[in-house]
Amino acid sequence: MTTRRDFLKQSALLGAGLTASPFFIKAGGAGIGANDKIGVGLIGCKGMGFGDLGAFLRNPEVECIALCDIDDEVLNQRAADVEKTTGKKVKNLYKDWRKLIDNKDIDVVIVGTPDHWHCLQMVAACQAGKDVYCEKPLGNSIEECNIMIRAAEKYNRVIQVGQWQRSDPHWQDAVNFVQSGQLGKIRTVRVFSYQGWCPSIPVKPDEPVPAGVDYDMWLGPATKRPFNRNRFHFTFRWFWDYAGGLMTDWGVHLLDYALYGMNVTAPNSIMASGGKFGYPDDACETPDLLQTIYTFDDFTVLWDHAIGIDDGAYGRNHGLGFVGENGTLVLDRGGWEVIPEKVNGKMRMEAVALKKSYGGGGLNLHVKNHLECIKSRNRNTNASVEIGAHIAKFSQLGNIAYRTGKKLTWDGKSFHDAEADAYLTKHYRAPWELPKI
Ligand SMILES: NC(=O)c1ccc[n+]([C@@H]2O[C@H](COP(=O)([O-])OP(=O)(O)OC[C@H]3O[C@@H](n4cnc5c(N)ncnc54)[C@H](O)[C@@H]3O)[C@@H](O)[C@H]2O)c1
């Protein structure tokens, strides 16, 4: 179907994870030889970005050239942490990320900022000739994701999106089993993220901007409003201006494997229901419980999330269940197993006992894959910009269905519904502008 083919080019998205590349580009494109040092700069140092930098620094060719954060306390703490690990002082500490982009010693920019910054910072880094490790979800709107694909292509940059499960080998083993057909016809894929450890956040009053914080630069393109701690470090993800709640936060990691396993890209329809059922009066805007149903020709993908409870499915708090007529393959960060169907006392297939993750860390392997691709100028990283954009958009569809309360169809460009189409792009606060690529 033309409309669905438009959604994205299947082959570039699905098997791409750990397989051969369709995108080989002339070696040496960035002027980095196999034995050269690779200069890295990190924007957004508090949480995952710092974890990413740690994984880069486990590789001897990597040098940390600069750190950037709008919060002095975070910046100084992280500078001290890097010095302790590497024995070297970080030469450049910036509060304005544009200075880091201008630094000629930096080959790779890690974007570890909240989601509403990813597009501007990744595109600027591409324009400056840097390769980028960009945290997930790639963009904060469907339009941003499209722009980011175009920027990576136009400036020929090697991008790795922080979906590190794409480099963790047991996920690939599970996909191979699903695709072997042994489960029989798969009728649904249950994809769930139940985050018991995530607390409710009580409403707090606005307060003066803390000393040492450049709040205007934290907000960037987002709507101006008084400083409120609930909307700042880490918990920004529960507010629509900056992110998309668990639907996009965990959705991109897990739904990615539902589509990869089922070898599909675009659903026929999307509908969602949920709300602030657990904590109706707390500060979060995004739902603490949400179910989204993506319908394909003859199966569904069910997204199911909750905050403050851990009992997802199959005794796990996150993962996927590929529910086949012979058995269900259950997959999470810890490993995978197959639970056979038992009907009228008869097993329809052999059980597969839990095959644990190989250990060794998907994140480390993911960063190694990025470094190898940077050296060979191979744009087909394990989580390429195309893979990251596709699943960020797919997850956004769930939020748009929830926010409109409608059963939607999507042709890759439009919902043909004015209310839903209004969510395709995000308003940028001046002087920031959506990049034009
Ligand atoms: N791949 C994963 O497994 C994974 C896990 C957690 C988070 N993430 C992603 O990482 C990103 C950051 O999440 P987090 O939980 O680490 O957030 P965080 O709030 O802990 O850290 C973000 C940091 O960015 C800084 N920052 C904000 N705007 C900035 C700007 N304009 N310039 C410089 N610094 C700026 C903040 O001050 C803060 O230190 C999110 O997109 C999130 O989805 C990915």
Short mmCIF file of C-alpha atoms and ligand atoms in Angstrom, two decimals:
data_model
loop_
_atom_site.label_atom_id
_atom_site.label_comp_id
_atom_site.label_asym_id
_atom_site.label_seq_id
_atom_site.Cartn_x
_atom_site.Cartn_y
_atom_site.Cartn_z
CA MET A 1 0.00 0.00 0.00
CA THR A 2 1.47 3.32 -1.07
CA THR A 3 0.46 5.10 2.09
CA ARG A 4 2.16 2.63 4.33
CA ARG A 5 5.23 2.38 2.16
CA ASP A 6 5.49 6.12 2.59
CA PHE A 7 5.73 5.76 6.34
CA LEU A 8 9.33 4.64 6.11
CA LYS A 9 11.54 2.41 4.05
CA GLN A 10 11.17 -0.97 5.71
CA SER A 11 14.45 -2.60 4.91
CA ALA A 12 16.54 0.21 6.33
CA LEU A 13 14.70 -0.03 9.61
CA LEU A 14 13.99 -3.54 10.57
CA GLY A 15 16.89 -5.87 10.13
CA ALA A 16 19.40 -3.09 10.37
CA GLY A 17 20.31 -3.62 14.01
CA LEU A 18 23.09 -6.16 13.95
CA THR A 19 23.29 -7.01 10.29
CA ALA A 20 25.21 -5.84 7.24
CA SER A 21 25.07 -2.28 6.03
CA PRO A 22 23.35 -0.86 2.97
CA PHE A 23 24.92 2.53 3.60
CA PHE A 24 28.69 2.20 3.25
CA ILE A 25 30.35 5.53 2.70
CA LYS A 26 33.95 6.28 1.69
CA ALA A 27 36.35 5.61 4.57
CA GLY A 28 38.11 8.55 6.18
CA GLY A 29 35.23 10.96 5.55
CA ALA A 30 35.71 12.64 8.91
CA GLY A 31 39.50 12.56 8.68
CA ILE A 32 39.67 10.06 11.56
CA GLY A 33 42.17 7.25 11.00
CA ALA A 34 41.87 3.86 12.69
CA ASN A 35 44.47 4.81 15.32
CA ASP A 36 43.61 8.47 15.75
CA LYS A 37 42.27 10.01 18.95
CA ILE A 38 38.57 10.78 18.95
CA GLY A 39 37.60 14.00 20.73
CA VAL A 40 34.23 13.87 22.48
CA GLY A 41 32.08 16.66 23.91
CA LEU A 42 29.01 16.10 26.09
CA ILE A 43 25.97 18.41 26.22
CA GLY A 44 23.72 17.67 29.21
CA CYS A 45 25.80 16.03 31.93
CA LYS A 46 23.56 14.99 34.80
CA GLY A 47 21.95 11.66 33.95
CA MET A 48 22.17 9.38 30.92
CA GLY A 49 24.52 11.66 29.00
CA PHE A 50 27.14 11.12 31.67
CA GLY A 51 26.58 7.36 31.48
CA ASP A 52 27.14 7.57 27.72
CA LEU A 53 30.35 9.57 28.20
CA GLY A 54 31.57 6.91 30.64
CA ALA A 55 31.03 4.25 27.96
CA PHE A 56 32.97 6.36 25.40
CA LEU A 57 35.84 6.84 27.87
CA ARG A 58 36.23 3.07 28.28
CA ASN A 59 37.82 3.17 24.80
CA PRO A 60 41.46 4.25 24.84
CA GLU A 61 41.22 6.36 21.66
CA VAL A 62 38.55 8.61 23.21
CA GLU A 63 39.40 11.89 24.90
CA CYS A 64 36.87 14.12 26.67
CA ILE A 65 37.45 17.58 25.19
CA ALA A 66 34.51 19.44 26.72
CA LEU A 67 31.49 19.28 28.98
CA CYS A 68 28.49 21.57 28.78
CA ASP A 69 25.59 22.04 31.16
CA ILE A 70 23.32 24.94 32.07
CA ASP A 71 23.61 24.01 35.77
CA ASP A 72 26.95 24.95 37.42
CA GLU A 73 26.52 22.39 40.15
CA VAL A 74 26.12 19.55 37.63
CA LEU A 75 28.91 20.87 35.41
CA ASN A 76 31.44 21.17 38.22
CA GLN A 77 30.52 17.80 39.70
CA ARG A 78 30.85 16.05 36.33
CA ALA A 79 34.17 17.81 35.57
CA ALA A 80 35.49 16.47 38.90
CA ASP A 81 34.09 12.99 38.11
CA VAL A 82 35.82 12.89 34.69
CA GLU A 83 39.12 14.05 36.20
CA LYS A 84 38.88 11.30 38.81
CA THR A 85 38.27 8.62 36.17
CA THR A 86 40.76 9.75 33.54
CA GLY A 87 43.37 11.55 35.66
CA LYS A 88 43.04 14.53 33.28
CA LYS A 89 41.34 17.88 33.76
CA VAL A 90 38.60 18.58 31.20
CA LYS A 91 39.95 21.59 29.27
CA ASN A 92 36.66 23.18 28.30
CA LEU A 93 33.59 23.70 30.46
CA TYR A 94 30.70 25.52 28.80
CA LYS A 95 27.26 26.71 29.82
CA ASP A 96 26.31 27.60 26.25
CA TRP A 97 26.20 24.47 24.06
CA ARG A 98 26.91 26.50 20.90
CA LYS A 99 30.49 27.00 22.13
CA LEU A 100 30.95 23.25 22.38
CA ILE A 101 29.69 22.85 18.82
CA ASP A 102 32.25 25.46 17.69
CA ASN A 103 35.17 23.61 19.30
CA LYS A 104 37.28 22.21 16.45
CA ASP A 105 38.87 19.49 18.61
CA ILE A 106 35.54 17.75 19.02
CA ASP A 107 34.73 14.93 16.59
CA VAL A 108 31.68 13.49 18.36
CA VAL A 109 28.96 15.31 20.26
CA ILE A 110 26.93 13.40 22.84
CA VAL A 111 23.46 14.93 23.24
CA GLY A 112 22.27 14.03 26.75
CA THR A 113 19.79 16.88 27.23
CA PRO A 114 16.01 16.59 27.71
CA ASP A 115 14.07 15.59 24.58
CA HIS A 116 12.99 19.13 23.60
CA TRP A 117 16.65 19.98 22.87
CA HIS A 118 17.72 16.97 20.82
CA CYS A 119 16.76 18.30 17.39
CA LEU A 120 18.40 21.72 17.65
CA GLN A 121 21.62 20.38 19.14
CA MET A 122 21.95 17.34 16.91
CA VAL A 123 21.29 19.34 13.74
CA ALA A 124 23.78 22.07 14.75
CA ALA A 125 26.41 19.40 15.46
CA CYS A 126 25.81 17.84 12.02
CA GLN A 127 26.12 21.25 10.37
CA ALA A 128 29.46 21.73 12.14
CA GLY A 129 30.71 18.40 10.74
CA LYS A 130 30.50 16.39 13.98
CA ASP A 131 29.19 12.89 14.38
CA VAL A 132 26.51 12.57 17.06
CA TYR A 133 25.50 10.13 19.78
CA CYS A 134 21.98 11.39 20.43
CA GLU A 135 19.89 10.20 23.33
CA LYS A 136 16.47 8.69 22.68
CA PRO A 137 13.73 9.48 21.87
CA LEU A 138 15.44 11.00 18.86
CA GLY A 139 13.03 13.94 18.49
CA ASN A 140 10.18 15.43 20.45
CA SER A 141 7.77 15.68 17.50
CA ILE A 142 7.24 13.90 14.19
CA GLU A 143 8.47 16.95 12.29
CA GLU A 144 11.69 17.14 14.33
CA CYS A 145 12.43 13.48 13.54
CA ASN A 146 12.04 14.16 9.80
CA ILE A 147 14.40 17.12 10.03
CA MET A 148 16.99 15.10 11.92
CA ILE A 149 17.05 12.38 9.24
CA ARG A 150 17.54 15.03 6.56
CA ALA A 151 20.36 16.72 8.51
CA ALA A 152 22.29 13.48 9.01
CA GLU A 153 21.96 12.66 5.31
CA LYS A 154 22.79 16.14 4.03
CA TYR A 155 25.90 16.54 6.19
CA ASN A 156 26.85 12.88 5.89
CA ARG A 157 27.20 12.29 9.61
CA VAL A 158 27.38 9.04 11.54
CA ILE A 159 24.63 9.04 14.16
CA GLN A 160 23.98 6.56 16.92
CA VAL A 161 20.70 6.92 18.82
CA GLY A 162 20.82 5.88 22.50
CA GLN A 163 18.62 2.79 21.97
CA TRP A 164 21.40 0.55 23.29
CA GLN A 165 19.26 -2.61 23.30
CA ARG A 166 19.97 -2.58 19.56
CA SER A 167 23.55 -3.60 20.43
CA ASP A 168 22.73 -6.08 23.20
CA PRO A 169 23.02 -9.53 21.55
CA HIS A 170 20.32 -11.47 23.42
CA TRP A 171 17.66 -9.17 21.92
CA GLN A 172 18.81 -10.26 18.47
CA ASP A 173 18.70 -13.94 19.51
CA ALA A 174 15.09 -13.48 20.63
CA VAL A 175 14.14 -11.82 17.33
CA ASN A 176 15.73 -14.74 15.46
CA PHE A 177 13.57 -17.17 17.44
CA VAL A 178 10.40 -15.13 16.84
CA GLN A 179 11.14 -15.02 13.12
CA SER A 180 11.85 -18.78 12.96
CA GLY A 181 8.08 -19.36 13.04
CA GLN A 182 8.20 -21.83 15.96
CA LEU A 183 5.73 -19.79 18.01
CA GLY A 184 3.09 -20.33 15.32
CA LYS A 185 0.96 -17.48 14.18
CA ILE A 186 1.53 -14.46 16.41
CA ARG A 187 -1.71 -12.68 17.25
CA THR A 188 -0.46 -9.95 19.52
CA VAL A 189 2.73 -8.47 20.94
CA ARG A 190 2.32 -7.22 24.50
CA VAL A 191 4.82 -4.48 25.20
CA PHE A 192 4.87 -3.21 28.77
CA SER A 193 6.75 -0.85 31.02
CA TYR A 194 5.66 -0.73 34.66
CA GLN A 195 7.93 1.57 36.63
CA GLY A 196 7.24 0.97 40.30
CA TRP A 197 10.33 2.90 41.36
CA CYS A 198 9.11 6.11 39.64
CA PRO A 199 7.40 8.07 42.41
CA SER A 200 4.45 10.38 42.06
CA ILE A 201 5.57 14.02 42.15
CA PRO A 202 3.48 16.19 44.46
CA VAL A 203 2.56 19.66 43.20
CA LYS A 204 5.22 22.19 44.18
CA PRO A 205 5.09 25.98 44.01
CA ASP A 206 7.13 27.87 41.43
CA GLU A 207 10.33 29.28 42.89
CA PRO A 208 13.18 31.59 41.97
CA VAL A 209 15.69 30.12 39.51
CA PRO A 210 18.41 28.38 41.57
CA ALA A 211 21.83 30.08 41.62
CA GLY A 212 24.12 28.89 38.85
CA VAL A 213 21.28 27.69 36.58
CA ASP A 214 20.76 29.26 33.14
CA TYR A 215 17.03 28.53 33.10
CA ASP A 216 16.34 30.33 29.83
CA MET A 217 18.86 28.00 28.17
CA TRP A 218 17.22 24.99 29.83
CA LEU A 219 13.84 26.03 28.38
CA GLY A 220 15.28 26.88 24.97
CA PRO A 221 12.54 26.43 22.37
CA ALA A 222 9.91 25.49 25.00
CA THR A 223 7.25 27.91 26.25
CA LYS A 224 8.46 30.43 28.82
CA ARG A 225 7.14 29.84 32.35
CA PRO A 226 8.36 30.35 35.92
CA PHE A 227 10.93 27.88 37.28
CA ASN A 228 9.42 24.83 38.94
CA ARG A 229 11.57 21.98 40.27
CA ASN A 230 9.06 19.38 39.12
CA ARG A 231 9.68 20.33 35.51
CA PHE A 232 13.48 20.32 35.78
CA HIS A 233 16.12 17.55 36.14
CA PHE A 234 14.81 14.06 35.35
CA THR A 235 11.09 14.74 36.02
CA PHE A 236 10.85 16.96 32.92
CA ARG A 237 9.82 13.72 31.14
CA TRP A 238 6.31 13.92 32.65
CA PHE A 239 5.51 17.28 30.94
CA TRP A 240 4.35 17.64 27.34
CA ASP A 241 6.48 20.72 26.61
CA TYR A 242 9.68 18.74 27.05
CA ALA A 243 8.93 15.05 26.45
CA GLY A 244 6.20 12.43 26.06
CA GLY A 245 5.99 10.48 29.34
CA LEU A 246 6.62 6.73 29.45
CA MET A 247 4.97 6.25 26.03
CA THR A 248 8.04 7.72 24.36
CA ASP A 249 10.62 7.32 27.16
CA TRP A 250 10.41 3.50 27.32
CA GLY A 251 8.26 3.08 24.22
CA VAL A 252 11.16 3.70 21.88
CA HIS A 253 13.28 0.98 23.50
CA LEU A 254 10.64 -1.73 23.58
CA LEU A 255 8.24 -1.02 20.70
CA ASP A 256 11.31 -0.98 18.46
CA TYR A 257 11.72 -4.72 19.13
CA ALA A 258 8.02 -5.43 18.60
CA LEU A 259 8.26 -3.99 15.08
CA TYR A 260 11.63 -5.57 14.39
CA GLY A 261 10.43 -8.99 15.57
CA MET A 262 7.21 -8.79 13.52
CA ASN A 263 9.01 -7.30 10.49
CA VAL A 264 6.54 -4.44 10.12
CA THR A 265 6.73 -0.67 10.24
CA ALA A 266 3.38 1.07 9.98
CA PRO A 267 0.07 0.24 11.66
CA ASN A 268 -3.36 0.45 10.02
CA SER A 269 -4.79 2.30 13.01
CA ILE A 270 -3.86 3.57 16.47
CA MET A 271 -6.03 4.11 19.52
CA ALA A 272 -5.16 4.76 23.14
CA SER A 273 -6.79 5.10 26.51
CA GLY A 274 -5.54 5.87 29.99
CA GLY A 275 -5.11 8.77 32.35
CA LYS A 276 -3.88 10.00 35.68
CA PHE A 277 -5.53 7.10 37.48
CA GLY A 278 -2.91 6.42 40.17
CA TYR A 279 -2.11 10.00 41.12
CA PRO A 280 -4.91 12.25 39.81
CA ASP A 281 -3.77 15.25 41.83
CA ASP A 282 0.00 15.10 41.38
CA ALA A 283 2.06 17.41 39.17
CA CYS A 284 2.61 15.14 36.12
CA GLU A 285 0.84 15.96 32.87
CA THR A 286 1.50 12.66 31.10
CA PRO A 287 -0.71 9.66 32.01
CA ASP A 288 0.42 7.33 34.81
CA LEU A 289 -1.47 4.54 33.10
CA LEU A 290 -1.81 4.15 29.35
CA GLN A 291 -2.72 1.44 26.88
CA THR A 292 -2.21 1.99 23.18
CA ILE A 293 -3.36 -0.49 20.55
CA TYR A 294 -1.61 -0.45 17.19
CA THR A 295 -3.56 -2.63 14.73
CA PHE A 296 -1.80 -4.31 11.81
CA ASP A 297 -3.35 -6.59 9.16
CA ASP A 298 -3.74 -9.66 11.37
CA PHE A 299 -2.23 -8.89 14.77
CA THR A 300 -1.99 -6.06 17.27
CA VAL A 301 0.84 -4.46 19.19
CA LEU A 302 -0.35 -3.48 22.64
CA TRP A 303 1.57 -0.85 24.57
CA ASP A 304 0.82 -0.89 28.30
CA HIS A 305 2.49 1.36 30.88
CA ALA A 306 2.08 2.35 34.50
CA ILE A 307 3.99 4.45 37.00
CA GLY A 308 4.26 3.44 40.65
CA ILE A 309 3.45 -0.29 40.09
CA ASP A 310 5.86 -3.04 39.09
CA ASP A 311 3.53 -5.87 38.07
CA GLY A 312 3.66 -5.58 34.27
CA ALA A 313 3.25 -9.09 32.83
CA TYR A 314 4.95 -12.49 33.09
CA GLY A 315 6.31 -11.51 36.53
CA ARG A 316 8.34 -8.72 34.95
CA ASN A 317 8.13 -4.94 35.15
CA HIS A 318 9.14 -4.34 31.51
CA GLY A 319 9.45 -6.34 28.34
CA LEU A 320 7.65 -7.89 25.41
CA GLY A 321 5.51 -10.99 25.00
CA PHE A 322 5.21 -12.28 21.43
CA VAL A 323 1.98 -14.26 21.86
CA GLY A 324 1.88 -17.08 19.32
CA GLU A 325 -0.56 -19.95 18.93
CA ASN A 326 2.12 -22.44 20.07
CA GLY A 327 3.73 -20.35 22.79
CA THR A 328 4.80 -16.94 23.98
CA LEU A 329 8.33 -15.59 23.80
CA VAL A 330 9.02 -13.20 26.66
CA LEU A 331 11.92 -10.79 26.34
CA ASP A 332 13.37 -8.13 28.59
CA ARG A 333 16.72 -6.58 29.52
CA GLY A 334 17.57 -9.65 31.60
CA GLY A 335 17.06 -12.30 28.88
CA TRP A 336 14.35 -14.28 27.06
CA GLU A 337 12.35 -17.49 27.41
CA VAL A 338 9.48 -19.30 25.73
CA ILE A 339 6.34 -20.31 27.65
CA PRO A 340 4.46 -23.00 25.70
CA GLU A 341 0.72 -22.95 25.15
CA LYS A 342 -0.95 -25.74 27.09
CA VAL A 343 -4.42 -26.46 25.71
CA ASN A 344 -6.53 -29.38 27.00
CA GLY A 345 -3.46 -30.62 28.87
CA LYS A 346 -1.32 -30.79 25.71
CA MET A 347 1.78 -28.64 25.18
CA ARG A 348 1.95 -27.16 21.71
CA MET A 349 5.74 -26.73 21.79
CA GLU A 350 8.77 -27.27 24.01
CA ALA A 351 9.52 -24.64 26.61
CA VAL A 352 12.74 -22.67 26.20
CA ALA A 353 14.26 -22.00 29.61
CA LEU A 354 15.44 -18.49 30.41
CA LYS A 355 18.44 -17.52 28.31
CA LYS A 356 20.07 -14.75 30.24
CA SER A 357 21.58 -11.63 28.74
CA TYR A 358 25.24 -12.19 27.88
CA GLY A 359 26.26 -9.43 30.30
CA GLY A 360 29.04 -7.07 29.31
CA GLY A 361 26.67 -4.17 28.84
CA GLY A 362 24.62 -3.21 25.82
CA LEU A 363 25.61 0.42 26.30
CA ASN A 364 29.35 -0.35 26.02
CA LEU A 365 28.76 -2.40 22.87
CA HIS A 366 26.54 0.33 21.45
CA VAL A 367 29.20 2.99 21.89
CA LYS A 368 31.86 0.65 20.46
CA ASN A 369 29.66 0.13 17.40
CA HIS A 370 29.38 3.91 17.02
CA LEU A 371 33.16 4.37 17.23
CA GLU A 372 33.76 1.63 14.65
CA CYS A 373 31.21 3.21 12.30
CA ILE A 374 32.76 6.65 12.77
CA LYS A 375 36.16 5.29 11.72
CA SER A 376 34.81 3.45 8.66
CA ARG A 377 32.25 6.20 7.81
CA ASN A 378 29.49 3.62 7.95
CA ARG A 379 26.22 5.47 8.55
CA ASN A 380 24.35 2.27 9.27
CA THR A 381 25.00 2.15 13.00
CA ASN A 382 23.07 -0.35 15.12
CA ALA A 383 20.56 2.40 16.03
CA SER A 384 20.84 4.71 13.03
CA VAL A 385 19.03 8.00 12.72
CA GLU A 386 16.44 6.24 10.53
CA ILE A 387 15.77 3.58 13.18
CA GLY A 388 15.63 6.19 15.96
CA ALA A 389 13.35 8.50 14.00
CA HIS A 390 11.00 5.72 13.00
CA ILE A 391 10.38 4.47 16.51
CA ALA A 392 10.22 7.96 18.03
CA LYS A 393 7.47 8.77 15.52
CA PHE A 394 5.72 5.46 16.15
CA SER A 395 5.67 6.19 19.90
CA GLN A 396 4.43 9.73 19.25
CA LEU A 397 1.44 8.22 17.41
CA GLY A 398 0.39 6.65 20.71
CA ASN A 399 0.52 9.95 22.56
CA ILE A 400 -1.40 11.71 19.79
CA ALA A 401 -4.12 9.04 19.88
CA TYR A 402 -4.31 9.46 23.67
CA ARG A 403 -4.43 13.25 23.55
CA THR A 404 -7.11 13.39 20.87
CA GLY A 405 -9.07 10.40 22.21
CA LYS A 406 -9.58 9.30 18.61
CA LYS A 407 -8.93 6.14 16.66
CA LEU A 408 -6.42 7.43 14.13
CA THR A 409 -5.05 6.38 10.80
CA TRP A 410 -1.71 7.73 9.65
CA ASP A 411 -0.38 7.79 6.10
CA GLY A 412 3.17 8.74 6.99
CA LYS A 413 2.53 12.45 6.59
CA SER A 414 -0.89 13.22 7.96
CA PHE A 415 -3.75 11.88 10.05
CA HIS A 416 -6.20 13.80 7.82
CA ASP A 417 -7.68 15.07 11.08
CA ALA A 418 -6.97 18.68 11.99
CA GLU A 419 -6.85 18.07 15.73
CA ALA A 420 -4.35 15.21 15.42
CA ASP A 421 -2.28 16.94 12.72
CA ALA A 422 -1.78 19.88 15.10
CA TYR A 423 0.54 17.59 17.12
CA LEU A 424 2.86 16.87 14.20
CA THR A 425 5.11 19.78 15.00
CA LYS A 426 5.98 21.80 18.10
CA HIS A 427 5.88 25.53 18.54
CA TYR A 428 9.40 26.98 19.02
CA ARG A 429 9.88 29.98 21.27
CA ALA A 430 11.89 32.79 19.64
CA PRO A 431 14.73 33.25 19.02
CA TRP A 432 14.88 29.47 18.53
CA GLU A 433 13.57 28.18 15.22
CA LEU A 434 12.87 24.72 13.93
CA PRO A 435 15.91 23.99 11.70
CA LYS A 436 15.24 24.24 7.98
CA ILE A 437 16.99 21.41 6.18
N1 LIG B 1 19.17 5.41 26.61
C1 LIG B 1 18.68 5.26 27.82
O1 LIG B 1 18.59 4.15 28.34
C2 LIG B 1 18.26 6.49 28.57
C3 LIG B 1 18.06 6.44 29.96
C4 LIG B 1 17.71 7.61 30.61
C5 LIG B 1 17.52 8.79 29.90
N2 LIG B 1 17.68 8.80 28.55
C6 LIG B 1 17.49 10.04 27.77
O2 LIG B 1 18.50 10.97 28.11
C7 LIG B 1 17.99 12.31 28.02
C8 LIG B 1 18.27 13.04 29.34
O3 LIG B 1 17.55 12.39 30.38
P1 LIG B 1 18.11 12.37 31.88
O4 LIG B 1 17.23 11.52 32.68
O5 LIG B 1 19.56 12.08 31.84
O6 LIG B 1 17.88 13.91 32.26
P2 LIG B 1 18.59 14.83 33.38
O7 LIG B 1 17.64 15.94 33.67
O8 LIG B 1 19.08 13.98 34.51
O9 LIG B 1 19.88 15.39 32.63
C9 LIG B 1 19.80 16.33 31.58
C10 LIG B 1 20.91 17.34 31.74
O10 LIG B 1 20.86 18.23 30.62
C11 LIG B 1 21.12 19.55 31.09
N3 LIG B 1 20.62 20.52 30.12
C12 LIG B 1 19.33 20.86 29.84
N4 LIG B 1 19.28 21.76 28.84
C13 LIG B 1 20.56 22.01 28.49
C14 LIG B 1 21.15 22.84 27.50
N5 LIG B 1 20.42 23.61 26.69
N6 LIG B 1 22.51 22.86 27.41
C15 LIG B 1 23.26 22.09 28.23
N7 LIG B 1 22.76 21.27 29.18
C16 LIG B 1 21.41 21.23 29.29
C17 LIG B 1 20.44 19.58 32.44
O11 LIG B 1 20.90 20.64 33.24
C18 LIG B 1 20.80 18.20 33.00
O12 LIG B 1 22.04 18.23 33.67
C19 LIG B 1 16.50 12.18 27.73
O13 LIG B 1 16.27 12.41 26.37
C20 LIG B 1 16.19 10.75 28.11
O14 LIG B 1 15.12 10.20 27.38
C21 LIG B 1 18.07 7.69 27.89
#
